[in-house]
Coordinates of C-alpha atoms and ligand atoms in Angstrom, one line a residue:
X1 CA 28.3 13.2 8.4
X2 CA 31.5 15.0 9.3
X3 CA 33.0 14.7 12.9
X4 CA 32.2 17.3 15.4
X5 CA 34.4 20.3 14.8
X6 CA 35.9 22.6 17.3
X7 CA 35.4 26.2 16.4
X8 CA 32.5 28.6 16.3
X9 CA 29.4 26.8 17.6
X10 CA 27.1 29.1 15.8
X11 CA 26.1 27.8 12.4
X12 CA 23.4 28.9 10.1
X13 CA 20.0 27.2 9.9
X14 CA 19.9 24.7 7.0
X15 CA 16.8 23.3 5.3
X16 CA 16.5 20.1 3.3
X17 CA 13.5 18.3 1.8
X18 CA 12.8 14.6 1.1
X19 CA 9.9 12.2 0.9
X20 CA 7.3 12.8 3.6
X21 CA 6.9 9.3 5.0
X22 CA 5.1 9.5 8.3
X23 CA 3.4 12.5 9.8
X24 CA 4.5 14.2 13.0
X25 CA 7.2 16.7 14.1
X26 CA 10.4 15.4 15.7
X27 CA 12.8 17.6 17.5
X28 CA 16.1 16.3 18.9
X29 CA 19.9 15.9 18.5
X30 CA 21.1 14.1 15.4
X31 CA 22.8 10.7 15.7
X32 CA 24.3 9.1 12.6
X33 CA 24.4 5.4 12.1
X34 CA 26.6 4.3 9.3
X35 CA 26.6 1.0 7.6
X36 CA 29.7 -1.0 8.4
X37 CA 31.7 -1.7 5.3
X38 CA 31.8 -5.2 4.1
X39 CA 35.4 -6.0 3.6
X40 CA 36.3 -9.1 1.7
X41 CA 38.2 -10.2 -1.4
X42 CA 36.5 -11.5 -4.4
X43 CA 38.6 -14.7 -4.7
X44 CA 38.7 -18.3 -6.0
X45 CA 39.1 -21.5 -4.0
X46 CA 40.9 -24.7 -4.7
X47 CA 38.9 -27.7 -5.8
X48 CA 40.0 -29.6 -2.7
X49 CA 38.4 -26.9 -0.5
X50 CA 34.9 -27.2 -2.1
X51 CA 33.5 -29.2 0.8
X52 CA 34.9 -27.0 3.5
X53 CA 33.9 -23.8 1.8
X54 CA 30.4 -25.1 1.1
X55 CA 30.1 -26.0 4.8
X56 CA 31.1 -22.4 5.7
X57 CA 28.4 -21.1 3.3
X58 CA 25.8 -23.5 4.9
X59 CA 26.8 -22.3 8.4
X60 CA 26.3 -18.6 7.4
X61 CA 22.9 -19.4 5.9
X62 CA 21.8 -21.3 9.0
X63 CA 23.1 -18.5 11.3
X64 CA 21.1 -16.0 9.2
X65 CA 18.0 -18.1 9.6
X66 CA 18.5 -18.3 13.4
X67 CA 19.0 -14.5 13.5
X68 CA 15.8 -13.9 11.6
X69 CA 13.8 -16.3 13.8
X70 CA 15.1 -14.5 16.8
X71 CA 14.1 -11.2 15.3
X72 CA 10.6 -12.6 14.7
X73 CA 10.3 -13.3 18.4
X74 CA 11.5 -9.8 19.3
X75 CA 8.8 -8.4 17.2
X76 CA 6.4 -9.1 20.0
X77 CA 7.6 -6.0 21.8
X78 CA 6.7 -3.7 18.9
X79 CA 3.3 -2.1 18.4
X80 CA 0.9 -4.6 16.8
X81 CA 0.6 -2.7 13.6
X82 CA 4.4 -2.8 13.1
X83 CA 4.4 -6.5 13.8
X84 CA 1.9 -7.2 11.1
X85 CA 4.0 -5.3 8.6
X86 CA 7.4 -6.7 9.5
X87 CA 6.4 -10.3 10.0
X88 CA 5.6 -11.1 6.3
X89 CA 8.9 -9.5 5.3
X90 CA 10.9 -11.6 7.7
X91 CA 9.0 -14.6 6.3
X92 CA 10.0 -13.6 2.8
X93 CA 13.6 -13.4 3.9
X94 CA 13.4 -16.8 5.6
X95 CA 11.9 -18.2 2.4
X96 CA 14.9 -16.8 0.5
X97 CA 17.2 -18.6 2.9
X98 CA 15.6 -21.9 2.1
X99 CA 16.2 -23.8 -1.1
X100 CA 15.6 -20.6 -3.1
X101 CA 17.2 -19.6 -6.4
X102 CA 19.6 -17.4 -4.6
X103 CA 20.9 -20.1 -2.3
X104 CA 21.0 -22.7 -5.1
X105 CA 22.8 -20.3 -7.4
X106 CA 25.4 -19.4 -4.6
X107 CA 26.1 -23.1 -3.9
X108 CA 26.7 -23.8 -7.6
X109 CA 29.1 -20.8 -7.8
X110 CA 31.1 -22.4 -5.0
X111 CA 31.0 -26.0 -6.3
X112 CA 31.2 -25.4 -10.1
X113 CA 32.8 -21.9 -10.5
X114 CA 35.2 -22.4 -7.5
X115 CA 34.3 -19.0 -6.0
X116 CA 34.8 -18.3 -2.3
X117 CA 31.3 -18.2 -0.6
X118 CA 31.5 -14.4 -0.1
X119 CA 32.0 -13.8 -3.8
X120 CA 29.5 -16.5 -4.7
X121 CA 26.7 -14.9 -2.6
X122 CA 27.5 -11.4 -3.8
X123 CA 27.7 -12.3 -7.5
X124 CA 24.5 -14.5 -7.4
X125 CA 22.5 -11.8 -5.5
X126 CA 23.7 -9.1 -7.9
X127 CA 22.9 -11.2 -11.0
X128 CA 19.4 -11.9 -9.6
X129 CA 18.8 -8.3 -8.6
X130 CA 19.9 -7.1 -12.0
X131 CA 17.6 -9.7 -13.7
X132 CA 14.6 -8.5 -11.6
X133 CA 15.4 -4.9 -12.5
X134 CA 15.7 -5.7 -16.2
X135 CA 12.2 -7.1 -16.3
X136 CA 9.9 -4.9 -18.4
X137 CA 6.6 -3.6 -17.3
X138 CA 5.3 -0.8 -15.2
X139 CA 5.6 -2.1 -11.7
X140 CA 9.0 -0.5 -11.3
X141 CA 8.6 0.1 -7.6
X142 CA 7.7 -3.5 -7.0
X143 CA 10.8 -4.7 -9.0
X144 CA 13.1 -2.3 -7.1
X145 CA 11.7 -3.6 -3.8
X146 CA 12.2 -7.3 -4.8
X147 CA 15.8 -6.5 -6.0
X148 CA 16.5 -4.8 -2.7
X149 CA 15.1 -7.8 -0.8
X150 CA 17.6 -10.1 -2.6
X151 CA 20.5 -7.7 -1.9
X152 CA 19.4 -7.3 1.7
X153 CA 19.3 -11.0 2.4
X154 CA 22.7 -11.5 0.7
X155 CA 24.2 -8.7 2.9
X156 CA 23.0 -10.7 6.0
X157 CA 24.7 -13.9 4.7
X158 CA 27.8 -11.9 3.9
X159 CA 27.9 -10.3 7.3
X160 CA 27.7 -13.8 8.8
X161 CA 30.4 -15.1 6.5
X162 CA 32.7 -12.1 7.4
X163 CA 31.5 -12.0 11.0
X164 CA 30.6 -8.3 10.8
X165 CA 28.3 -7.1 13.6
X166 CA 24.8 -5.7 12.8
X167 CA 23.9 -2.2 13.6
X168 CA 23.1 -1.6 17.1
X169 CA 21.0 1.4 18.2
X170 CA 20.8 0.5 21.9
X171 CA 23.5 3.0 23.0
X172 CA 21.4 5.9 21.8
X173 CA 19.9 8.4 24.1
X174 CA 16.1 8.6 24.0
X175 CA 14.8 11.5 21.9
X176 CA 17.5 11.2 19.3
X177 CA 17.0 11.8 15.6
X178 CA 18.5 8.9 13.7
X179 CA 20.3 9.9 10.5
X180 CA 21.6 7.4 8.0
X181 CA 22.7 7.2 4.4
X182 CA 19.9 4.6 3.9
X183 CA 18.0 2.4 6.3
X184 CA 17.2 -1.2 5.5
X185 CA 13.9 -2.8 6.5
X186 CA 15.9 -5.1 8.9
X187 CA 17.3 -1.9 10.5
X188 CA 13.9 -0.4 10.8
X189 CA 12.8 -3.6 12.6
X190 CA 15.4 -2.9 15.3
X191 CA 14.1 0.5 16.1
X192 CA 12.2 1.0 19.3
X193 CA 9.9 3.9 18.5
X194 CA 10.0 5.3 22.0
X195 CA 13.7 5.8 21.8
X196 CA 13.6 8.1 18.8
X197 CA 12.3 11.5 18.0
X198 CA 12.4 10.8 14.3
X199 CA 14.3 9.3 11.3
X200 CA 16.1 10.9 8.4
X201 CA 17.8 9.2 5.5
X202 CA 19.7 10.6 2.5
X203 CA 18.5 7.8 0.2
X204 CA 15.2 5.8 0.0
X205 CA 11.9 6.1 -1.7
X206 CA 8.4 6.8 -0.5
X207 CA 7.1 3.3 -1.3
X208 CA 9.9 1.0 -0.2
X209 CA 9.5 -1.5 2.7
X210 CA 11.5 0.8 5.0
X211 CA 9.0 3.6 4.4
X212 CA 6.1 1.3 5.0
X213 CA 7.6 0.1 8.2
X214 CA 8.5 3.6 9.5
X215 CA 4.9 4.6 8.8
X216 CA 3.7 1.7 10.9
X217 CA 6.1 2.6 13.7
X218 CA 4.4 6.0 13.8
X219 CA 7.7 7.9 13.9
X220 CA 8.1 11.2 12.1
X221 CA 10.3 10.3 9.1
X222 CA 11.7 12.0 6.0
X223 CA 13.6 9.7 3.5
X224 CA 15.7 10.6 0.5
X225 CA 16.8 14.0 1.7
X226 CA 19.9 14.5 -0.4
X227 CA 22.7 16.4 1.2
X228 CA 21.5 16.2 4.7
X229 CA 24.2 13.9 5.9
X230 CA 27.0 16.1 4.5
X231 CA 25.6 19.1 6.5
X232 CA 24.7 17.5 9.8
X233 CA 27.1 17.2 12.7
X234 CA 26.7 14.7 15.5
X235 CA 24.6 16.2 18.3
X236 CA 23.4 19.0 16.1
X237 CA 19.8 20.0 16.8
X238 CA 17.3 19.0 14.1
X239 CA 13.6 19.4 13.4
X240 CA 11.9 17.1 11.1
X241 CA 8.4 17.5 9.7
X242 CA 7.3 14.0 8.5
X243 CA 4.2 15.4 6.8
X244 CA 5.8 18.2 4.8
X245 CA 9.0 16.2 4.2
X246 CA 11.1 19.0 5.6
X247 CA 14.3 18.8 7.7
X248 CA 15.8 21.9 9.5
X249 CA 19.3 21.5 10.9
X250 CA 20.5 23.9 13.5
X251 CA 17.2 25.8 13.7
X252 CA 16.9 29.4 14.7
X253 CA 15.0 30.2 17.9
X254 CA 12.1 31.3 15.7
X255 CA 12.0 28.0 13.7
X256 CA 12.2 26.0 16.9
X257 CA 9.3 27.9 18.5
X258 CA 7.2 27.4 15.3
X259 CA 7.9 23.7 15.3
X260 CA 7.0 23.4 19.0
X261 CA 3.8 25.2 18.3
X262 CA 3.0 22.7 15.4
X263 CA 3.9 19.8 17.7
X264 CA 1.4 21.1 20.3
X265 CA -1.3 21.7 17.7
X266 CA -0.8 18.2 16.2
X267 CA -1.2 16.7 19.7
X268 CA -4.4 18.6 20.1
X269 CA -5.7 17.5 16.7
X270 CA -4.9 13.9 17.3
X271 CA -6.7 14.0 20.7
X272 CA -9.7 15.6 19.0
X273 CA -9.8 13.0 16.2
X274 CA -9.4 10.1 18.6
X275 CA -12.4 11.3 20.5
X276 CA -14.4 11.1 17.2
X277 CA -13.8 7.3 16.9
X278 CA -17.1 6.4 18.6
X279 CA -19.0 9.5 17.5
X280 CA -21.7 8.8 14.8
X281 CA -20.8 9.8 11.2
X282 CA -23.7 12.1 10.5
X283 CA -24.5 15.7 9.5
X284 CA -25.7 18.3 12.1
X285 CA -29.3 17.3 11.2
X286 CA -28.5 13.6 11.8
X287 CA -28.4 12.2 8.3
X288 CA -26.0 9.3 8.7
X289 CA -23.3 8.2 6.3
X290 CA -21.3 5.0 6.3
X291 CA -17.5 5.2 6.3
X292 CA -15.6 2.2 5.1
X293 CA -12.0 1.4 4.5
X294 CA -10.0 0.5 1.3
X295 CA -7.6 -2.4 1.8
X296 CA -4.6 -3.1 -0.4
X297 CA -2.4 -5.1 2.0
X298 CA -3.5 -7.4 4.8
X299 CA -1.2 -5.7 7.3
X300 CA -3.6 -2.7 7.2
X301 CA -6.3 -4.6 8.9
X302 CA -5.4 -3.6 12.5
X303 CA -5.4 0.0 11.4
X304 CA -8.8 -0.4 9.8
X305 CA -10.1 -1.6 13.2
X306 CA -8.7 1.5 14.9
X307 CA -10.0 3.9 12.3
X308 CA -13.6 3.4 13.2
X309 CA -14.4 2.1 9.7
X310 CA -17.6 0.1 9.2
X311 CA -16.1 -2.7 7.1
X312 CA -14.1 -2.8 3.9
X313 CA -15.7 -1.0 0.9
X314 CA -12.9 -1.9 -1.5
X315 CA -10.6 -4.8 -1.2
X316 CA -8.2 -4.5 -4.1
X317 CA -7.5 -8.2 -4.6
X318 CA -4.5 -7.5 -6.8
X319 CA -2.2 -7.6 -3.8
X320 CA -2.8 -11.3 -3.4
X321 CA -1.4 -11.9 -6.9
X322 CA 1.5 -9.6 -6.8
X323 CA 5.1 -10.3 -5.8
X324 CA 4.9 -14.0 -6.2
X325 CA 6.3 -16.4 -8.8
X326 CA 3.2 -18.6 -9.0
X327 CA -0.5 -17.8 -8.9
X328 CA -2.2 -18.4 -5.6
X329 CA -4.5 -21.4 -6.0
X330 CA -8.1 -21.7 -4.9
X331 CA -7.3 -23.0 -1.4
X332 CA -4.7 -20.2 -0.8
X333 CA -7.1 -17.5 -1.9
X334 CA -9.9 -19.0 0.2
X335 CA -7.7 -18.8 3.3
X336 CA -6.7 -15.2 2.6
X337 CA -10.3 -14.0 2.0
X338 CA -11.6 -16.0 5.0
X339 CA -8.9 -14.4 7.3
X340 CA -9.8 -10.9 6.2
X341 CA -13.6 -11.5 6.5
X342 CA -13.1 -13.1 10.0
X343 CA -10.9 -10.2 11.1
X344 CA -13.7 -7.7 10.2
X345 CA -15.9 -9.5 12.7
X346 CA -19.3 -9.2 11.1
X347 CA -18.6 -5.9 9.3
X348 CA -19.1 -6.2 5.5
X349 CA -16.3 -6.8 3.1
X350 CA -16.5 -5.9 -0.6
X351 CA -13.9 -7.9 -2.6
X352 CA -13.1 -6.6 -6.0
X353 CA -12.0 -9.3 -8.3
X354 CA -8.6 -9.0 -9.9
X355 CA -8.1 -5.7 -11.7
X356 CA -4.9 -6.2 -13.5
X357 CA -3.6 -4.8 -16.7
X358 CA -2.6 -1.2 -17.5
X359 CA -0.4 0.1 -14.7
X360 CA -1.2 -2.8 -12.4
X361 CA 1.4 -5.4 -13.4
X362 CA 1.2 -8.9 -12.0
X363 CA 4.2 -10.9 -13.0
X364 CA 2.7 -14.3 -12.1
X365 CA 0.1 -13.5 -14.7
X366 CA 2.6 -12.9 -17.5
X367 CA 1.2 -15.8 -19.5
X368 CA -2.3 -14.3 -19.4
X369 CA -1.5 -10.8 -20.6
X370 CA -2.0 -10.0 -24.2
X371 CA 0.7 -11.4 -26.6
X372 CA 1.2 -8.2 -28.5
X373 CA 2.2 -5.1 -26.5
X374 CA -0.7 -2.7 -26.4
X375 CA 0.1 0.8 -27.6
X376 CA -2.0 2.2 -24.8
X377 CA -2.5 -0.4 -22.1
X378 CA -4.9 1.8 -20.1
X379 CA -7.3 1.6 -23.0
X380 CA -6.8 -2.1 -23.8
X381 CA -7.4 -5.3 -21.9
X382 CA -7.7 -4.7 -18.2
X383 CA -10.0 -5.7 -15.3
X384 CA -13.1 -7.5 -16.3
X385 CA -12.1 -7.5 -19.9
X386 CA -9.1 -9.7 -19.1
X387 CA -11.1 -11.9 -16.6
X388 CA -13.7 -12.7 -19.2
X389 CA -10.9 -13.7 -21.6
X390 CA -9.6 -16.1 -18.9
X391 CA -12.6 -17.6 -17.2
X392 CA -10.4 -20.2 -15.5
X393 CA -8.8 -17.4 -13.4
X394 CA -12.1 -15.7 -12.8
X395 CA -13.8 -18.9 -11.7
X396 CA -11.0 -19.8 -9.3
X397 CA -11.3 -16.4 -7.6
X398 CA -15.1 -16.5 -7.5
X399 CA -15.0 -20.0 -6.0
X400 CA -12.4 -18.9 -3.4
X401 CA -14.6 -15.9 -2.4
X402 CA -17.7 -18.1 -2.2
X403 CA -15.9 -20.7 -0.1
X404 CA -14.9 -17.9 2.3
X405 CA -18.4 -16.3 2.3
X406 CA -19.6 -18.4 5.3
X407 CA -17.2 -16.4 7.5
X408 CA -19.2 -13.2 7.3
X409 CA -21.0 -10.7 5.0
X410 CA -19.2 -10.4 1.7
X411 CA -19.9 -8.7 -1.7
X412 CA -18.2 -9.3 -5.0
X413 CA -17.3 -6.4 -7.3
X414 CA -16.3 -6.2 -11.0
X415 CA -13.7 -3.7 -12.1
X416 CA -13.6 -1.6 -15.3
X417 CA -17.0 -2.4 -16.5
X418 CA -17.9 -0.5 -19.7
X419 CA -20.6 -2.6 -21.3
X420 CA -23.8 -4.3 -20.2
X421 CA -22.6 -7.5 -21.9
X422 CA -19.7 -7.7 -19.5
X423 CA -21.9 -8.0 -16.4
X424 CA -24.2 -10.4 -18.1
X425 CA -21.3 -12.7 -19.0
X426 CA -19.9 -12.3 -15.5
X427 CA -23.2 -13.3 -14.0
X428 CA -23.3 -16.5 -16.1
X429 CA -19.9 -17.5 -14.8
X430 CA -20.8 -16.5 -11.2
X431 CA -24.0 -18.6 -11.4
X432 CA -22.2 -21.6 -12.7
X433 CA -19.6 -21.5 -9.9
X434 CA -22.3 -21.0 -7.2
X435 CA -24.3 -24.0 -8.5
X436 CA -21.2 -26.2 -8.8
X437 CA -20.2 -25.5 -5.2
X438 CA -23.8 -26.0 -4.0
X439 CA -23.9 -29.4 -5.7
X440 CA -20.8 -30.3 -3.8
X441 CA -22.3 -29.2 -0.5
X442 CA -19.5 -26.7 0.1
X443 CA -20.1 -24.5 3.1
X444 CA -20.9 -21.0 1.9
X445 CA -23.1 -18.0 2.8
X446 CA -26.8 -19.0 2.8
X447 CA -27.8 -16.5 0.2
X448 CA -25.6 -15.8 -2.8
X449 CA -23.4 -12.8 -2.1
X450 CA -24.3 -9.7 -4.1
X451 CA -22.5 -9.0 -7.3
X452 CA -21.9 -5.3 -8.1
X453 CA -19.8 -3.2 -10.4
X454 CA -17.3 -0.4 -10.3
X455 CA -18.4 2.7 -12.1
X456 CA -15.1 4.0 -13.3
X457 CA -15.5 4.6 -17.0
X458 CA -17.6 7.3 -18.5
X459 CA -19.4 4.6 -20.5
X460 CA -20.5 2.9 -17.3
X461 CA -21.6 6.2 -15.6
X462 CA -23.6 7.3 -18.7
X463 CA -25.3 4.0 -19.0
X464 CA -25.7 3.5 -15.2
X465 CA -29.5 3.2 -15.5
X466 CA -29.2 0.2 -17.8
X467 CA -26.4 -1.4 -15.9
X468 CA -28.3 -1.0 -12.6
X469 CA -30.7 -3.6 -13.9
X470 CA -27.9 -6.2 -13.8
X471 CA -25.9 -5.1 -10.8
X472 CA -26.7 -5.5 -7.1
X473 CA -24.7 -2.4 -6.2
X474 CA -22.4 0.3 -7.6
X475 CA -19.1 1.7 -6.4
X476 CA -17.8 4.8 -8.0
X477 CA -14.1 4.7 -8.7
X478 CA -13.2 8.4 -9.2
X479 CA -9.5 7.7 -9.9
X480 CA -10.2 5.9 -13.2
X481 CA -13.4 7.8 -13.9
X482 CA -11.4 11.1 -13.9
X483 CA -8.6 9.6 -16.0
X484 CA -10.9 8.2 -18.6
X485 CA -13.3 11.2 -18.7
X486 CA -10.6 13.9 -18.9
X487 CA -8.2 11.9 -20.9
X488 CA -5.5 12.6 -18.4
X489 CA -3.3 10.0 -16.7
X490 CA -4.0 9.5 -13.0
X491 CA -0.3 9.3 -12.2
X492 CA 0.3 12.9 -13.3
X493 CA 2.1 14.9 -10.6
X494 CA 0.1 16.4 -7.7
X495 CA -1.2 19.7 -8.7
X496 CA -1.5 18.9 -12.4
X497 CA -4.3 20.9 -13.9
X498 CA -5.3 18.1 -16.3
X499 CA -6.2 15.4 -13.9
X500 CA -8.8 16.9 -11.5
X501 CA -11.7 14.9 -10.0
X502 CA -13.3 18.2 -9.0
X503 CA -14.1 19.0 -12.6
X504 CA -17.9 19.5 -12.9
X505 CA -17.9 16.8 -15.7
X506 CA -16.9 14.3 -13.1
X507 CA -19.4 15.6 -10.6
X508 CA -22.1 15.2 -13.1
X509 CA -21.2 11.6 -13.9
X510 CA -21.2 10.9 -10.1
X511 CA -24.6 12.4 -9.9
X512 CA -26.0 10.5 -12.9
X513 CA -24.8 7.3 -11.2
X514 CA -26.3 8.1 -7.9
X515 CA -29.7 8.9 -9.5
X516 CA -29.6 5.6 -11.5
X517 CA -28.8 3.7 -8.4
X518 CA -31.6 5.4 -6.4
X519 CA -34.1 4.7 -9.2
X520 CA -33.1 1.0 -9.3
X521 CA -33.0 1.0 -5.5
X522 CA -29.5 -0.4 -5.3
X523 CA -26.7 0.9 -3.0
X524 CA -24.0 3.1 -4.3
X525 CA -20.7 4.0 -2.7
X526 CA -17.7 6.1 -3.7
X527 CA -14.2 4.5 -3.2
X528 CA -11.8 6.6 -5.3
X529 CA -9.2 8.9 -3.6
X530 CA -11.7 11.7 -3.7
X531 CA -13.6 9.9 -0.9
X532 CA -10.7 10.6 1.5
X533 CA -10.5 14.4 0.9
X534 CA -12.5 16.1 3.7
X535 CA -12.9 19.3 1.7
X536 CA -14.9 17.3 -0.8
X537 CA -17.0 15.4 1.7
X538 CA -20.0 17.9 1.9
X539 CA -20.1 18.1 -1.9
X540 CA -20.2 14.4 -2.3
X541 CA -22.8 14.1 0.4
X542 CA -24.8 16.7 -1.5
X543 CA -24.5 14.7 -4.7
X544 CA -26.2 11.8 -2.9
X545 CA -23.2 9.7 -1.7
X546 CA -24.0 8.1 1.7
X547 CA -21.3 5.4 1.6
X548 CA -17.6 6.4 1.4
X549 CA -14.6 4.1 1.3
X550 CA -11.1 5.3 1.8
X551 CA -7.7 4.7 3.3
X552 CA -8.2 4.0 7.0
X553 CA -6.1 7.0 8.1
X554 CA -8.5 9.4 6.4
X555 CA -11.7 8.2 8.2
X556 CA -11.5 10.5 11.3
X557 CA -11.0 13.6 9.2
X558 CA -13.8 12.8 6.8
X559 CA -16.0 12.0 9.8
X560 CA -15.2 15.4 11.3
X561 CA -16.0 17.1 7.9
X562 CA -19.5 15.5 7.8
X563 CA -20.3 16.3 11.4
X564 CA -19.6 19.9 10.7
X565 CA -22.3 20.5 8.0
X566 CA -26.0 20.3 7.6
X567 CA -27.6 18.2 4.8
X568 CA -29.3 21.4 3.4
X569 CA -25.9 23.1 3.1
X570 CA -24.5 20.1 1.2
X571 CA -27.4 20.0 -1.2
X572 CA -27.0 23.7 -2.0
X573 CA -23.3 23.2 -2.5
X574 CA -23.8 20.3 -4.8
X575 CA -26.4 22.1 -6.9
X576 CA -24.0 25.0 -7.4
X577 CA -21.1 22.8 -8.2
X578 CA -23.1 20.8 -10.8
X579 CA -23.7 24.1 -12.6
X580 CA -20.1 25.4 -12.3
X581 CA -18.1 25.9 -15.5
X582 CA -14.8 24.5 -14.1
X583 CA -12.9 22.9 -11.2
X584 CA -11.6 26.3 -10.1
X585 CA -15.1 27.5 -9.5
X586 CA -15.9 24.3 -7.6
X587 CA -12.9 24.8 -5.4
X588 CA -13.9 28.3 -4.7
X589 CA -17.4 27.0 -3.6
X590 CA -15.8 24.5 -1.3
X591 CA -13.5 27.1 0.2
X592 CA -16.4 29.6 0.8
X593 CA -17.9 28.8 4.2
Ligands
PEP1 C1 -10.7 3.9 -8.9 O1 -10.4 3.8 -10.1 O2 -11.2 5.0 -8.4 C2 -10.6 2.8 -8.0 C3 -11.0 2.9 -6.7 O3 -9.9 1.7 -8.4 P1 -8.3 1.7 -8.5 O4 -7.7 2.9 -7.9 O5 -7.9 0.4 -7.9 O6 -8.0 1.6 -10.0
MG2 MG1 -10.0 1.8 -10.8

């Protein structure tokens, strides 16, 4: 950002776009916070100084630890949701400041390579970050995050070695829009949401820790808006739209009035949605549906409680296995499942066993993945196929879930089922584990938790009536079901015409599944992203779905959608959609009121 210039005050309105991170409209003067430059020489030390320089390094490490512990205590003043997000990150940093590879490597660079501690820390962190980034596999975002964590913690040690102060936002006037080249998670942790109207950065992705934390702070935020810092002047008025990912600098009176109107409308909408939290989820003729939450990360639990969800319809257990060097053992998993079940306080929790393979890469499972690279991993070993190849992993996870099952109602779900034989084989293993734990008098639920399956392959949907004889429940995963049925990757860009869950083919598969479940008298839910789209809610209801599971944020809107329609209208809509020739026609039906 350039300094304030004297001269004509009138400048033209400028618009920029970036990643929409956190919904809301922010209006206020821009304040830029730049990162202080770390200034030190990359130098060698004399052998005689090894002890003194090592002591200096150890002091910086111990000071870093103290700062993080202090930050942890300061978290108490943040909203609860932010605390639960930031806390694990600080724990991860604290872990890295222990006897980690980073610290061991830096010490060796001082003692063996005779590098000054600053150079030792920087070189070691860079080498490790590079090594993480060079790993192959598809979880690129996860690797970038971990590399950034290593760099972040090394910056803290370097600041303490060079005695540079950390950023300080306390002098800012309330209502400011904070603009920065990039914002680190530790910076985000220092932000008091009430002091800011919003956050803009020129760099940063939509899935990084910083984005996750800003979302939790509930501040309107747009990250990765290239060019914005070059154009902004301190104190310049800015509007940011965190939902559209748009930034307007120096807005015209007309843009300002439009933003103020959107701000007022959003406030009205939020008030109306909040009022719905206790309202029943039912049609105008009182046919009830159940709205549940999907859970990927434990920090989402408080949000689930606020959303009015009736339990967890899909716990993607992959998160428990990701971002760690070693696999979580049975005790660790038991504790995690128990904590989640207890937090849901009697509401049901459906735990899906590990669905890894394809785009879901779990590094700790590298030894378990196929030896030969698969030409098309989405069509190879994944989900239940891999678990049945590695019954040890499967048994450990089942045992952990069963040991946690005394804490509240729980169901177990198998991912990627395509063949009847897979459920039969899974039942044999499940039976064995249940009997083994019973023999040992392990405390568990009194009756064995139900074992159900995801319907997310065309094979499963088309043979649902056979599979229903072996499954206690179905959950339809429209993300994969759409991908496999239409032969179109689910990560294709938004708006792609190839990947479209509203294709009548998909609707027919959903309907087949619902009919098979009804005939077999087993419950069926829908937990793909389609469940969170309010425009599709009446259609899905009409197809017979009465249980929806989605991201917690989406629940109030879906509830509003169901409360606005009658069951008769939904049935007619579904009947027409099932006969439609293409997704465009279905969309037109949904849009016609
Ligand atoms: C699905 O495929 O719709 C689903 C819910 O599973 P995931 O998105 O985890 O593959
Ligand atoms: Mg799936």
